[in-house]
Amino acid sequence: MTQPATPARQEGAQPLPDGGGPGKSAPDEGAWHGRLFRADVRTLSLIGVLVALALIGGLTQPDAFLAASNLQLVLTQASVIGVVTVGMTFVITSGGIDLSVGAIVALASVWATTVATQEYGFAGVLFTAVAVGVGCGLVNGLLIAYGGMVPFIATLAMLASARGLALQITEGKTQMVTIPSVLDLGGRDAYLFGIPPLVLVFAAVTVIGWLVLNRTTFGRRTVAVGGNAEAARLAGIDVRRQRLYLYLLSGLCCGIAAFLLIVLSGSGQNTNGNLYELDAIAAAIIGGTLLSGGRGTITGSVLGVLIFTTITNIFALNNLESATQQIAKGAIIVAAVLVQRRTSHTP
């Protein structure tokens, strides 16, 4: 008689790395050690790159780069795109993509800074930013999960629509924030032990994202869907619902990032979040998240964000052309992808 599936497998436990199922032996200890070793090598490599960049910044501009105010600036600038990257990591891990994150940040920031919204104070701005982000994520999720649209096309359409709506709301003008409690969060008086509030929010989102991806059933289902969607469906996972949740999560992160950007800039503009989608995807990829899905790392994505932000800061301090900066970023992305391909094919 055929035995019923165990609850763990019905809940979508992460497949064994060798693709084993019922009746197959677990992977040998050496395979697990090999995977852990490669993960450690990737993380240590990223830390090494970050340390090398810090040394370059310290040698070229010791007084400016190593100043506490500059380090706070680097972390603050990394916070906005970092929150977006956490959400992007989940989406890419599931085998999807979200090209609309920058446009969603722009739309959420301008909608939350309209005169009508600001009448409701701090809570109104925060709620609107998050609600707009989640709403856009819901549309993306429904189109992709239940509408059968390719993620690239659906999120590209959202990118165009959100940018257009943001421009229509602002009429090309900058919307200034007039709420003291919002503006005060960006001031030095709000720092906690020398740490800007935006950095604390980024740290909280990172920790929660790491726990969800690595320690919950939701995270295991995300990896399973990205690794093999059909196998995940046969294991009892509702793949469509999981994908919907992931785009909702991405939209939530965009809404939080929009609020952080409002605090940082004190305004809402339709140009906010420009090229955030490329920066978030690049940071996730160099961090070790597979673009094809099935593997994701929050720690690596955060290190990727810090690397890109540090590069931008060093170039700015040394008055170097932005074109050279983009070339350097492109070279890092290519190198990271080549390393990924090599490690993914190494037994």
Coordinates of C-alpha atoms in Angstrom, one line a residue:
M1 CA 0.0 0.0 0.0
T2 CA 1.3 3.4 -0.8
Q3 CA 2.2 5.5 2.2
P4 CA 0.8 9.0 2.5
A5 CA 3.1 11.9 2.2
T6 CA 4.6 13.1 5.5
P7 CA 3.5 16.5 6.9
A8 CA 7.0 17.9 6.4
R9 CA 6.9 17.1 2.7
Q10 CA 3.4 18.4 2.3
E11 CA 4.5 21.6 3.9
G12 CA 7.1 22.0 1.2
A13 CA 10.3 21.1 3.0
Q14 CA 13.3 22.2 1.0
P15 CA 14.3 19.4 -1.4
L16 CA 17.5 17.5 -0.6
P17 CA 20.5 19.0 -2.5
D18 CA 20.9 15.8 -4.6
G19 CA 17.3 15.9 -5.6
G20 CA 16.5 13.0 -3.3
G21 CA 13.0 12.1 -2.4
P22 CA 11.3 9.3 -0.6
G23 CA 13.4 6.1 -0.7
K24 CA 16.6 8.0 -1.6
S25 CA 19.5 8.4 0.8
A26 CA 20.5 11.7 2.1
P27 CA 23.4 13.5 0.5
D28 CA 26.8 12.4 1.9
E29 CA 28.5 14.6 4.4
G30 CA 31.1 15.7 1.9
A31 CA 28.5 17.2 -0.4
W32 CA 27.1 19.3 2.5
H33 CA 30.6 20.4 3.5
G34 CA 31.4 21.4 -0.1
R35 CA 28.3 23.6 -0.3
L36 CA 29.0 25.2 3.0
F37 CA 32.6 25.8 2.0
R38 CA 31.6 27.5 -1.3
A39 CA 29.1 29.7 0.7
D40 CA 31.8 30.7 3.1
V41 CA 34.2 31.4 0.3
R42 CA 31.6 33.7 -1.4
T43 CA 31.0 35.6 1.8
L44 CA 34.6 35.9 2.7
S45 CA 35.4 37.1 -0.9
L46 CA 32.8 39.9 -0.6
I47 CA 34.1 40.9 2.8
G48 CA 37.6 41.0 1.2
V49 CA 36.4 43.2 -1.6
L50 CA 34.7 45.5 0.9
V51 CA 37.9 45.7 3.1
A52 CA 40.0 46.4 -0.1
L53 CA 37.6 49.3 -1.0
A54 CA 37.9 50.7 2.5
L55 CA 41.7 50.6 2.3
I56 CA 41.6 52.4 -1.1
G57 CA 39.3 55.0 0.3
G58 CA 41.5 55.4 3.4
L59 CA 44.6 55.8 1.3
T60 CA 43.2 58.2 -1.3
Q61 CA 41.1 60.3 1.1
P62 CA 42.1 59.4 4.7
D63 CA 40.6 62.5 6.4
A64 CA 37.3 62.5 4.4
F65 CA 36.7 58.8 3.9
L66 CA 37.5 57.6 7.5
A67 CA 35.5 60.5 9.1
A68 CA 32.6 59.2 11.2
S69 CA 30.2 61.5 9.3
N70 CA 31.2 59.9 6.0
L71 CA 30.8 56.4 7.3
Q72 CA 27.4 57.3 8.6
L73 CA 26.6 58.8 5.1
V74 CA 27.7 55.5 3.4
L75 CA 25.5 53.4 5.7
T76 CA 22.5 55.8 5.3
Q77 CA 22.7 55.8 1.5
A78 CA 23.0 52.0 1.5
S79 CA 19.9 51.7 3.7
V80 CA 17.3 52.8 1.0
I81 CA 18.6 50.5 -1.8
G82 CA 19.4 47.9 0.8
V83 CA 15.8 47.5 1.9
V84 CA 14.8 47.2 -1.8
T85 CA 17.5 44.6 -2.3
V86 CA 16.2 42.4 0.5
G87 CA 12.9 42.1 -1.2
M88 CA 14.5 41.6 -4.6
T89 CA 16.6 38.7 -3.2
F90 CA 13.4 36.8 -2.3
V91 CA 12.0 37.4 -5.8
I92 CA 15.1 36.3 -7.6
T93 CA 15.5 33.3 -5.3
S94 CA 12.1 32.1 -6.4
G95 CA 13.1 32.3 -10.0
G96 CA 11.4 35.6 -10.7
I97 CA 12.5 39.2 -11.4
D98 CA 11.1 42.6 -10.5
L99 CA 12.0 45.5 -12.8
S100 CA 9.5 47.9 -11.3
V101 CA 11.0 48.4 -7.8
G102 CA 12.5 51.8 -8.6
A103 CA 9.3 53.1 -10.2
I104 CA 7.3 51.8 -7.2
V105 CA 9.6 53.7 -4.8
A106 CA 9.1 56.8 -6.9
L107 CA 5.3 56.4 -7.0
A108 CA 5.1 55.7 -3.2
S109 CA 7.3 58.6 -2.3
V110 CA 5.3 61.2 -4.3
W111 CA 1.9 59.8 -3.3
A112 CA 2.9 59.9 0.3
T113 CA 4.1 63.5 0.1
T114 CA 1.1 65.1 -1.5
V115 CA -0.6 67.9 0.4
A116 CA -3.6 65.8 1.1
T117 CA -1.6 63.0 2.5
Q118 CA 0.6 65.2 4.7
E119 CA -2.5 66.5 6.4
Y120 CA -2.6 63.2 8.3
G121 CA 0.9 63.7 9.7
F122 CA 3.6 61.1 10.2
A123 CA 1.3 58.1 10.3
G124 CA -0.4 59.2 7.0
V125 CA 2.9 59.5 5.2
L126 CA 4.2 56.1 6.5
F127 CA 0.9 54.3 5.8
T128 CA 0.5 55.7 2.3
A129 CA 4.1 54.8 1.3
V130 CA 3.7 51.3 2.5
A131 CA 0.2 50.9 1.1
V132 CA 1.2 52.1 -2.3
G133 CA 4.2 49.7 -2.4
V134 CA 2.1 46.7 -1.3
G135 CA -0.6 47.7 -3.8
C136 CA 1.8 47.7 -6.7
G137 CA 3.3 44.4 -5.5
L138 CA -0.2 42.9 -5.4
V139 CA -0.8 43.9 -9.0
N140 CA 2.5 42.4 -10.0
G141 CA 1.8 39.2 -8.1
L142 CA -1.7 38.8 -9.5
L143 CA -0.5 39.3 -13.1
I144 CA 2.4 36.9 -12.7
A145 CA 0.9 34.2 -10.4
Y146 CA -2.7 34.1 -11.6
G147 CA -2.5 36.0 -14.9
G148 CA 0.3 33.8 -16.3
M149 CA 2.4 36.8 -17.4
V150 CA 6.1 36.5 -17.6
P151 CA 7.7 38.4 -14.7
F152 CA 9.9 40.4 -17.0
I153 CA 6.9 41.7 -19.0
A154 CA 4.6 42.3 -16.0
T155 CA 7.1 44.2 -14.0
L156 CA 8.2 46.2 -17.0
A157 CA 4.6 47.3 -17.6
M158 CA 4.4 48.3 -13.9
L159 CA 7.7 50.2 -14.3
A160 CA 6.2 52.3 -17.1
S161 CA 2.8 52.8 -15.4
A162 CA 4.2 53.7 -12.0
R163 CA 6.7 56.2 -13.5
G164 CA 3.9 57.8 -15.6
L165 CA 1.5 58.0 -12.6
A166 CA 4.3 59.5 -10.4
L167 CA 5.0 62.2 -13.1
Q168 CA 1.3 62.9 -13.4
I169 CA 0.9 63.4 -9.6
T170 CA 3.9 65.7 -9.3
E171 CA 3.5 67.4 -12.7
G172 CA 7.3 67.3 -12.8
K173 CA 7.6 69.3 -9.5
T174 CA 9.3 68.4 -6.2
Q175 CA 6.9 67.9 -3.3
M176 CA 8.4 69.2 -0.1
V177 CA 7.7 67.5 3.2
T178 CA 6.5 69.9 5.9
I179 CA 5.9 67.5 8.8
P180 CA 8.6 68.1 11.5
S181 CA 8.4 64.6 12.9
V182 CA 9.3 63.2 9.5
L183 CA 12.1 65.6 8.9
D184 CA 13.5 65.2 12.4
L185 CA 14.3 61.5 11.7
G186 CA 16.9 62.6 9.2
G187 CA 18.6 64.9 11.6
R188 CA 21.6 64.1 13.9
D189 CA 19.5 64.6 17.0
A190 CA 17.6 61.4 16.1
Y191 CA 20.8 59.3 15.9
L192 CA 20.9 56.4 18.4
F193 CA 24.4 55.9 19.8
G194 CA 25.7 57.6 16.6
I195 CA 23.7 55.4 14.3
P196 CA 21.1 57.0 12.0
P197 CA 17.5 55.8 12.3
L198 CA 17.5 54.7 8.6
V199 CA 20.4 52.4 9.2
L200 CA 18.6 50.8 12.2
V201 CA 15.5 50.2 10.0
F202 CA 17.8 48.7 7.3
A203 CA 19.4 46.4 9.9
A204 CA 16.0 45.3 11.2
V205 CA 14.7 44.5 7.7
T206 CA 17.9 42.6 7.0
V207 CA 17.7 40.5 10.2
I208 CA 14.0 39.7 9.6
G209 CA 14.7 38.9 5.9
W210 CA 17.5 36.5 6.9
L211 CA 15.4 34.8 9.5
V212 CA 12.4 34.4 7.1
L213 CA 14.6 33.0 4.2
N214 CA 16.7 30.7 6.3
R215 CA 14.6 29.7 9.3
T216 CA 11.0 29.5 8.1
T217 CA 8.7 27.3 5.9
F218 CA 8.1 30.4 3.8
G219 CA 11.8 30.6 3.0
R220 CA 12.1 26.9 2.2
R221 CA 9.1 27.2 -0.1
T222 CA 10.7 30.2 -1.8
V223 CA 13.9 28.2 -2.5
A224 CA 11.9 25.1 -3.6
V225 CA 9.9 27.2 -6.1
G226 CA 13.0 28.7 -7.5
G227 CA 14.8 25.4 -7.8
N228 CA 12.0 23.5 -9.5
A229 CA 8.5 24.9 -9.6
E230 CA 6.9 21.7 -10.8
A231 CA 8.6 19.6 -8.2
A232 CA 7.5 22.1 -5.6
R233 CA 3.9 21.8 -6.8
L234 CA 4.0 18.1 -6.6
A235 CA 5.4 18.4 -3.1
G236 CA 2.2 20.2 -2.0
I237 CA 3.3 23.8 -2.4
D238 CA 0.8 26.3 -3.8
V239 CA 3.3 27.8 -6.3
R240 CA 1.0 30.6 -7.5
R241 CA 0.1 31.8 -4.0
Q242 CA 3.8 31.7 -3.0
R243 CA 4.7 33.9 -6.0
L244 CA 1.9 36.3 -5.1
Y245 CA 3.3 36.6 -1.5
L246 CA 6.8 37.2 -2.8
Y247 CA 5.8 40.1 -5.0
L248 CA 3.7 41.5 -2.1
L249 CA 6.9 41.3 0.0
S250 CA 8.9 43.1 -2.7
G251 CA 6.3 45.8 -2.8
L252 CA 6.4 46.1 1.0
C253 CA 10.1 46.6 0.9
C254 CA 9.7 49.3 -1.8
G255 CA 7.1 51.1 0.4
I256 CA 9.5 51.1 3.4
A257 CA 12.4 52.3 1.2
A258 CA 10.2 55.1 -0.2
F259 CA 9.5 56.3 3.3
L260 CA 13.2 56.2 4.2
L261 CA 13.9 58.2 1.0
I262 CA 11.4 60.7 2.0
V263 CA 13.1 61.1 5.4
L264 CA 16.5 61.3 3.7
S265 CA 15.6 63.9 1.1
G266 CA 12.7 65.7 2.8
S267 CA 10.8 65.5 -0.4
G268 CA 9.0 63.4 -3.0
Q269 CA 10.0 63.4 -6.7
N270 CA 9.0 61.4 -9.7
T271 CA 12.7 60.7 -10.4
N272 CA 13.2 58.9 -7.1
G273 CA 14.4 55.4 -7.3
N274 CA 16.0 55.8 -10.7
L275 CA 17.8 52.6 -11.7
Y276 CA 17.1 51.0 -8.3
E277 CA 16.1 47.9 -10.1
L278 CA 19.5 47.5 -11.7
D279 CA 21.4 48.2 -8.5
A280 CA 19.2 45.8 -6.5
I281 CA 19.5 43.0 -9.0
A282 CA 23.3 43.6 -9.3
A283 CA 23.8 43.6 -5.5
A284 CA 21.8 40.3 -5.1
I285 CA 23.8 38.7 -7.9
I286 CA 27.2 39.6 -6.7
G287 CA 26.1 38.5 -3.3
G288 CA 25.6 35.0 -4.5
T289 CA 21.9 34.8 -5.3
L290 CA 21.3 32.7 -8.5
L291 CA 19.6 34.7 -11.2
S292 CA 18.0 31.4 -12.3
G293 CA 16.5 30.9 -8.8
G294 CA 16.9 28.2 -6.2
R295 CA 19.6 29.9 -4.1
G296 CA 19.5 33.2 -2.3
T297 CA 21.6 34.9 0.4
I298 CA 20.5 38.0 2.4
T299 CA 24.0 38.4 3.9
G300 CA 25.6 38.4 0.4
S301 CA 23.0 40.8 -0.9
V302 CA 23.7 43.3 1.9
L303 CA 27.4 43.0 1.3
G304 CA 26.8 43.7 -2.4
V305 CA 24.9 46.8 -1.5
L306 CA 27.7 48.0 0.8
I307 CA 30.2 47.4 -1.9
F308 CA 28.4 49.4 -4.5
T309 CA 27.7 52.2 -2.1
T310 CA 31.3 52.4 -1.0
I311 CA 32.4 52.5 -4.6
T312 CA 30.1 55.4 -5.3
N313 CA 31.4 57.2 -2.2
I314 CA 35.1 56.7 -3.1
F315 CA 34.5 58.0 -6.6
A316 CA 32.6 61.1 -5.3
L317 CA 35.4 61.9 -2.7
N318 CA 38.1 61.6 -5.4
N319 CA 36.0 63.7 -8.0
L320 CA 36.2 60.9 -10.5
E321 CA 33.8 60.7 -13.5
S322 CA 30.5 58.8 -13.0
A323 CA 31.2 57.0 -16.3
T324 CA 34.3 55.3 -14.8
Q325 CA 32.2 54.4 -11.7
Q326 CA 29.7 52.6 -13.9
I327 CA 32.4 50.7 -15.7
A328 CA 33.8 49.6 -12.4
K329 CA 30.4 48.4 -11.3
G330 CA 29.9 46.5 -14.5
A331 CA 33.3 44.8 -14.2
I332 CA 32.3 43.7 -10.7
I333 CA 29.0 42.3 -11.8
V334 CA 30.6 40.3 -14.7
A335 CA 33.3 38.9 -12.3
A336 CA 30.6 37.9 -9.8
V337 CA 28.6 36.1 -12.4
L338 CA 31.6 34.2 -13.7
V339 CA 32.5 33.2 -10.2
Q340 CA 28.9 32.0 -9.7
R341 CA 29.0 29.9 -12.8
R342 CA 32.2 28.3 -11.7
T343 CA 31.1 27.5 -8.2
S344 CA 27.7 26.3 -9.2
H345 CA 29.3 23.6 -11.5
T346 CA 31.8 22.6 -8.9
P347 CA 30.8 19.3 -7.2

